[in-house]
Short mmCIF file of C-alpha atoms and ligand atoms in Angstrom, two decimals:
data_model
loop_
_atom_site.label_atom_id
_atom_site.label_comp_id
_atom_site.label_asym_id
_atom_site.label_seq_id
_atom_site.Cartn_x
_atom_site.Cartn_y
_atom_site.Cartn_z
CA UNK A 760 -10.62 22.00 -9.71
CA UNK A 761 -14.00 21.16 -10.17
CA UNK A 762 -16.21 18.91 -8.35
CA UNK A 763 -16.66 16.04 -10.62
CA UNK A 764 -17.32 12.53 -9.23
CA UNK A 765 -18.85 12.23 -5.69
CA UNK A 766 -20.00 15.74 -4.48
CA UNK A 767 -21.13 15.18 -1.03
CA UNK A 768 -22.21 13.14 2.07
CA UNK A 769 -25.95 14.05 1.53
CA UNK A 770 -28.11 11.67 3.45
CA UNK A 771 -28.79 8.63 5.86
CA UNK A 772 -31.21 6.32 6.77
CA UNK A 773 -31.44 5.64 10.54
CA UNK A 774 -33.17 2.56 12.73
CA UNK A 775 -35.16 4.63 16.14
CA UNK A 776 -36.84 2.40 18.79
CA UNK A 777 -40.21 4.86 18.88
CA UNK A 778 -40.93 6.33 15.72
CA UNK A 779 -43.28 9.39 17.16
CA UNK A 780 -40.77 9.89 19.65
CA UNK A 781 -37.95 10.43 17.32
CA UNK A 782 -39.90 12.26 15.07
CA UNK A 783 -40.48 14.64 17.66
CA UNK A 784 -37.01 14.55 18.66
CA UNK A 785 -35.73 15.65 15.29
CA UNK A 786 -38.63 18.56 14.38
CA UNK A 787 -38.58 20.29 17.87
CA UNK A 788 -34.97 19.56 19.07
CA UNK A 789 -32.75 19.24 16.20
CA UNK A 790 -34.88 21.15 13.89
CA UNK A 791 -35.32 19.32 11.04
CA UNK A 792 -38.66 19.21 8.68
CA UNK A 793 -40.62 16.37 8.12
CA UNK A 794 -40.97 16.61 3.85
CA UNK A 795 -42.86 13.18 3.73
CA UNK A 796 -43.66 9.37 5.25
CA UNK A 797 -43.34 6.26 3.01
CA UNK A 798 -46.42 3.58 2.78
CA UNK A 799 -44.15 1.59 4.78
CA UNK A 800 -44.02 4.31 8.28
CA UNK A 801 -40.70 5.81 7.72
CA UNK A 802 -40.66 9.68 8.07
CA UNK A 803 -38.48 11.72 5.57
CA UNK A 804 -36.69 15.09 6.79
CA UNK A 805 -34.13 17.43 6.01
CA UNK A 806 -32.49 20.86 6.72
CA UNK A 807 -33.79 24.38 5.98
CA UNK A 808 -30.66 25.12 3.78
CA UNK A 809 -30.72 22.01 1.50
CA UNK A 810 -32.45 21.93 -1.63
CA UNK A 811 -32.58 18.26 -1.84
CA UNK A 812 -35.73 16.33 -1.26
CA UNK A 813 -34.56 15.06 2.02
CA UNK A 814 -31.19 14.04 3.65
CA UNK A 815 -32.77 11.88 6.53
CA UNK A 816 -35.27 8.88 6.65
CA UNK A 817 -36.09 7.76 10.36
CA UNK A 818 -37.24 3.69 10.65
CA UNK A 819 -38.95 2.21 13.45
CA UNK A 820 -36.72 -0.56 14.52
CA UNK A 821 -35.59 -3.24 17.02
CA UNK A 822 -32.15 -2.08 17.30
CA UNK A 823 -30.75 1.57 16.80
CA UNK A 824 -27.96 2.51 14.03
CA UNK A 825 -27.91 3.15 10.34
CA UNK A 826 -29.07 1.27 7.31
CA UNK A 827 -26.95 2.97 4.75
CA UNK A 828 -25.25 5.96 3.98
CA UNK A 829 -26.02 7.99 0.50
CA UNK A 830 -23.52 10.13 -1.31
CA UNK A 831 -24.71 12.54 -4.00
CA UNK A 832 -22.79 12.72 -7.52
CA UNK A 833 -22.47 15.00 -10.19
CA UNK A 834 -23.87 12.87 -13.02
CA UNK A 835 -25.61 9.55 -13.96
CA UNK A 836 -22.21 9.17 -16.25
CA UNK A 837 -20.36 9.14 -13.03
CA UNK A 838 -23.17 7.00 -11.38
CA UNK A 839 -22.43 4.30 -14.66
CA UNK A 840 -18.71 4.93 -13.92
CA UNK A 841 -18.87 3.89 -10.08
CA UNK A 842 -20.86 1.00 -10.90
CA UNK A 843 -18.15 -0.62 -12.91
CA UNK A 844 -15.49 0.82 -10.78
CA UNK A 845 -17.23 -0.68 -7.35
CA UNK A 846 -17.50 -4.06 -9.41
CA UNK A 847 -14.19 -3.92 -10.42
CA UNK A 848 -12.81 -3.12 -7.09
CA UNK A 849 -14.86 -6.55 -5.70
CA UNK A 850 -17.47 -5.47 -3.87
CA UNK A 851 -21.13 -5.94 -4.58
CA UNK A 852 -23.46 -4.06 -6.67
CA UNK A 853 -27.10 -3.17 -6.44
CA UNK A 854 -29.22 -1.01 -8.83
CA UNK A 855 -32.21 0.58 -7.45
CA UNK A 856 -34.74 2.03 -9.33
CA UNK A 857 -35.96 5.58 -9.38
CA UNK A 858 -38.65 6.66 -6.80
CA UNK A 859 -38.49 3.19 -5.09
CA UNK A 860 -37.74 2.86 -1.29
CA UNK A 861 -36.93 7.05 -1.58
CA UNK A 862 -39.02 8.97 -2.82
CA UNK A 863 -37.92 11.88 -5.33
CA UNK A 864 -34.86 10.12 -5.87
CA UNK A 865 -33.67 8.80 -9.01
CA UNK A 866 -31.97 5.72 -9.67
CA UNK A 867 -29.28 4.51 -6.92
CA UNK A 868 -26.67 2.38 -6.98
CA UNK A 869 -25.67 0.55 -3.39
CA UNK A 870 -22.51 -1.26 -2.33
CA UNK A 871 -21.61 -2.91 1.00
CA UNK A 872 -17.84 -1.58 2.01
CA UNK A 873 -16.00 -3.48 3.90
CA UNK A 874 -16.49 -2.02 7.49
CA UNK A 875 -20.17 -3.68 6.41
CA UNK A 876 -21.99 -0.37 6.05
CA UNK A 877 -24.04 -0.24 2.98
CA UNK A 878 -23.52 3.16 0.50
CA UNK A 879 -25.62 4.24 -2.11
CA UNK A 880 -24.81 6.71 -4.74
CA UNK A 881 -27.07 9.08 -6.52
CA UNK A 882 -26.96 11.80 -8.95
CA UNK A 883 -30.94 13.09 -9.33
CA UNK A 884 -33.07 14.37 -6.59
CA UNK A 885 -36.38 16.44 -7.16
CA UNK A 886 -36.51 19.45 -4.49
CA UNK A 887 -38.93 19.66 -1.58
CA UNK A 888 -39.92 22.83 0.83
CA UNK A 889 -38.59 24.24 2.77
CA UNK A 890 -35.42 25.02 0.90
CA UNK A 891 -33.31 27.99 0.65
CA UNK A 892 -34.13 30.77 -2.02
CA UNK A 893 -32.57 31.58 -5.15
CA UNK A 894 -34.28 34.79 -6.45
CA UNK A 895 -32.66 37.53 -4.24
CA UNK A 896 -32.32 35.45 -1.64
CA UNK A 897 -32.93 35.65 2.16
CA UNK A 898 -31.21 34.14 4.46
CA UNK A 899 -33.78 31.49 4.93
CA UNK A 900 -37.37 30.74 4.04
CA UNK A 901 -38.52 28.97 6.82
CA UNK A 902 -36.92 30.07 10.49
CA UNK A 903 -34.77 27.75 11.51
CA UNK A 904 -36.32 25.96 14.59
CA UNK A 905 -34.75 24.33 18.13
CA UNK A 906 -31.18 23.56 17.61
CA UNK A 907 -31.67 24.75 13.76
CA UNK A 908 -29.00 22.32 12.07
CA UNK A 909 -28.47 23.28 8.31
CA UNK A 910 -27.11 20.63 6.10
CA UNK A 911 -26.28 17.17 6.52
CA UNK A 912 -22.41 17.19 6.94
CA UNK A 913 -20.66 13.91 7.75
CA UNK A 914 -20.83 10.55 9.57
CA UNK A 915 -18.10 8.59 11.51
CA UNK A 916 -18.62 4.92 10.42
CA UNK A 917 -16.82 2.13 12.62
CA UNK A 918 -16.16 -1.34 11.34
CA UNK A 919 -13.06 -4.28 10.51
CA UNK A 920 -10.82 -3.99 7.61
CA UNK A 921 -11.16 -0.05 7.77
CA UNK A 922 -8.42 0.63 5.68
CA UNK A 923 -10.36 -1.33 2.63
CA UNK A 924 -13.06 0.82 2.92
CA UNK A 925 -10.61 3.88 3.23
CA UNK A 926 -8.99 2.40 -0.17
CA UNK A 927 -12.34 2.07 -1.64
CA UNK A 928 -13.47 5.66 -1.19
CA UNK A 929 -9.93 7.14 -2.19
CA UNK A 930 -9.29 4.64 -5.69
CA UNK A 931 -12.74 4.32 -6.70
CA UNK A 932 -14.59 7.12 -5.27
CA UNK A 933 -12.25 9.93 -5.59
CA UNK A 934 -12.22 10.96 -2.15
CA UNK A 935 -8.86 12.50 -0.42
CA UNK A 936 -7.34 11.87 3.10
CA UNK A 937 -7.49 14.90 5.07
CA UNK A 938 -6.22 13.50 8.37
CA UNK A 939 -5.32 10.60 9.98
CA UNK A 940 -5.49 9.14 13.47
CA UNK A 941 -2.39 6.01 14.52
CA UNK A 942 -1.94 3.59 16.52
CA UNK A 943 0.38 2.81 18.91
CA UNK A 944 2.20 0.65 16.49
CA UNK A 945 1.88 3.43 13.69
CA UNK A 946 -0.97 1.83 11.60
CA UNK A 947 -3.82 3.93 10.65
CA UNK A 948 -7.13 3.59 13.33
CA UNK A 949 -9.19 6.77 11.60
CA UNK A 950 -9.18 8.07 8.65
CA UNK A 951 -11.23 12.03 7.91
CA UNK A 952 -12.04 11.78 3.99
CA UNK A 953 -13.51 14.43 2.20
CA UNK A 954 -15.11 14.53 -1.55
CA UNK A 955 -14.45 18.22 -1.98
CA UNK A 956 -13.40 21.02 0.16
CA UNK A 957 -15.53 19.96 3.55
CA UNK A 958 -12.80 18.86 6.03
CA UNK A 959 -14.52 15.35 6.10
CA UNK A 960 -17.88 13.88 4.31
CA UNK A 961 -16.67 10.56 6.27
CA UNK A 962 -14.37 9.21 9.09
CA UNK A 963 -13.86 5.46 9.23
CA UNK A 964 -12.18 3.91 12.37
CA UNK A 965 -10.92 0.22 12.51
CA UNK A 966 -13.65 -1.55 15.25
CA UNK A 967 -14.23 -5.43 15.64
CA UNK A 968 -18.02 -5.04 15.04
CA UNK A 969 -19.28 -4.59 11.31
CA UNK A 970 -21.56 -2.28 10.21
CA UNK A 971 -21.52 0.09 13.46
CA UNK A 972 -22.46 4.33 13.21
CA UNK A 973 -20.37 6.29 15.63
CA UNK A 974 -22.37 9.34 15.01
CA UNK A 975 -24.11 11.51 12.41
CA UNK A 976 -23.50 15.28 11.98
CA UNK A 977 -25.32 18.05 10.83
CA UNK A 978 -24.01 21.78 9.98
CA UNK A 979 -23.87 24.81 12.06
CA UNK A 980 -22.22 27.96 11.28
CA UNK A 981 -20.35 29.10 14.25
CA UNK A 982 -19.63 28.87 17.87
CA UNK A 983 -22.89 30.90 18.82
CA UNK A 984 -24.97 28.53 17.21
CA UNK A 985 -22.96 25.81 19.32
CA UNK A 986 -23.74 27.53 22.45
CA UNK A 987 -27.32 27.94 21.32
CA UNK A 988 -27.53 24.51 20.29
CA UNK A 989 -25.97 23.33 24.35
CA UNK A 990 -28.92 25.37 25.56
CA UNK A 991 -31.46 24.05 23.42
CA UNK A 992 -30.28 20.38 24.40
CA UNK A 993 -30.18 21.73 28.17
CA UNK A 994 -33.88 23.00 28.25
CA UNK A 995 -35.05 19.38 26.34
CA UNK A 996 -33.01 17.39 28.83
CA UNK A 997 -31.07 15.88 26.00
CA UNK A 998 -28.42 13.16 26.57
CA UNK A 999 -25.02 15.13 26.12
CA UNK A 1000 -22.05 12.75 25.39
CA UNK A 1001 -19.28 15.63 24.85
CA UNK A 1002 -19.13 19.41 24.46
CA UNK A 1003 -19.35 22.03 23.75
CA UNK A 1004 -15.97 21.97 22.61
CA UNK A 1005 -13.58 22.08 19.74
CA UNK A 1006 -11.76 19.05 17.98
CA UNK A 1007 -7.93 19.32 17.05
CA UNK A 1008 -8.58 17.34 13.90
CA UNK A 1009 -10.54 19.50 11.51
CA UNK A 1010 -10.78 22.41 14.33
CA UNK A 1011 -14.54 21.96 14.03
CA UNK A 1012 -16.52 23.13 16.98
CA UNK A 1013 -19.09 20.69 18.07
CA UNK A 1014 -21.45 19.02 20.71
CA UNK A 1015 -22.12 15.06 20.76
CA UNK A 1016 -25.33 14.00 21.79
CA UNK A 1017 -27.54 10.83 21.70
CA UNK A 1018 -30.95 10.76 20.29
CA UNK A 1019 -34.04 9.19 22.32
CA UNK A 1020 -32.67 5.54 20.54
CA UNK A 1021 -29.12 6.01 21.59
CA UNK A 1022 -28.13 7.26 18.20
CA UNK A 1023 -25.28 9.57 18.69
CA UNK A 1024 -25.45 12.95 16.84
CA UNK A 1025 -23.49 15.65 16.14
CA UNK A 1026 -23.72 19.20 15.86
CA UNK A 1027 -20.70 20.55 13.56
CA UNK A 1028 -19.45 23.95 12.84
CA UNK A 1029 -16.49 25.57 11.14
CA UNK A 1030 -13.53 23.84 10.36
CA UNK A 1031 -10.93 24.44 7.63
CA UNK A 1032 -11.71 24.44 4.12
CA UNK A 1033 -9.79 21.44 1.93
CA UNK A 1034 -7.71 21.86 -1.44
CA UNK A 1035 -6.33 18.60 -2.94
CA UNK A 1036 -3.03 20.13 -2.86
CA UNK A 1037 -2.98 20.00 1.27
CA UNK A 1038 -0.73 17.18 2.84
CA UNK A 1039 -2.68 14.98 5.02
CA UNK A 1040 -2.65 16.00 8.80
CA UNK A 1041 -1.66 13.28 11.28
CA UNK A 1042 -2.38 12.86 14.92
CA UNK A 1043 0.14 10.06 16.72
CA UNK A 1044 -1.91 7.90 19.48
CA UNK A 1045 0.18 9.91 22.22
CA UNK A 1046 -2.19 13.30 20.94
CA UNK A 1047 -5.28 11.36 19.85
CA UNK A 1048 -7.09 12.52 22.45
CA UNK A 1049 -6.48 16.23 21.85
CA UNK A 1050 -7.18 15.58 18.05
CA UNK A 1051 -10.71 15.06 18.90
CA UNK A 1052 -11.24 16.44 22.18
CA UNK A 1053 -8.88 19.89 21.74
CA UNK A 1054 -9.56 21.21 25.29
CA UNK A 1055 -9.55 17.73 27.49
CA UNK A 1056 -6.69 15.88 25.81
CA UNK A 1057 -8.36 13.08 26.42
CA UNK A 1058 -10.83 10.71 25.59
CA UNK A 1059 -13.98 9.78 27.24
CA UNK A 1060 -14.82 5.73 27.68
CA UNK A 1061 -17.82 6.23 26.23
CA UNK A 1062 -16.46 7.95 22.81
CA UNK A 1063 -14.71 5.04 21.84
CA UNK A 1064 -17.44 2.12 22.98
CA UNK A 1065 -20.76 3.27 22.81
CA UNK A 1066 -22.17 2.77 19.20
CA UNK A 1067 -25.21 2.30 17.22
FE1 FE2 B 926 -17.97 14.13 13.40
#
């Protein structure tokens, strides 16, 4: 099946408390590259293995958290479909002109999903350096530094009416549920959703406060990269929340850690490939600890309570 609709989770604008401290953290420790700054002082960043202009935007603010998550779609025609289908679903749609608040980006449509998160979609993005080579390409064009994250991967969103946000992502955006975690009564607590072949592009968990970010994840290749990331975190006195470890859910290998503002970040590696013929994998409440933290088999308190 060709990927014809929403291609992938591709960017996030994140609020931070001290901009320059955060820029140092994300460039020197996480290993993103600064590609520009906006006239209102936001900093545009990307990972070394991405073509798109930027995948991460830092904005100084009084509180940490996410401004919005962005998904790249296959065509402008699909954006037109999404605008109509989002309105029919009953959600607001704002049209954002090309090259306005996100340099290098074509026009976007923006909505607010029932969990209270702003979600943007876009089809056209200019490329920027560094980016992968395309003619007899080497494995990178600039040597990864710090943790050396490769690409934007996914985010876990916390908010009320999670089932309605999941319904929007599935019925309107064409995403597929890959795995689910259940509450003791059998209702859904959390759903992991994919746009294409990844184990997940976004996950949504029922929570009493709207618009919360549990974590945003960048991709690493393998266990060795995760171990290297842990070394870099320790040498830079980064606060690690959990890991290095594996998830039962998606089988991904992971570390959760905090940026200087208290936003939770994840380095995520491996995980299986999803195809549309696969059934949804389900974790009942008694096993959800093992699903998230496969080795300790129990959740820590922070994990379900600390959000930004
Ligand atoms: Fe994650």
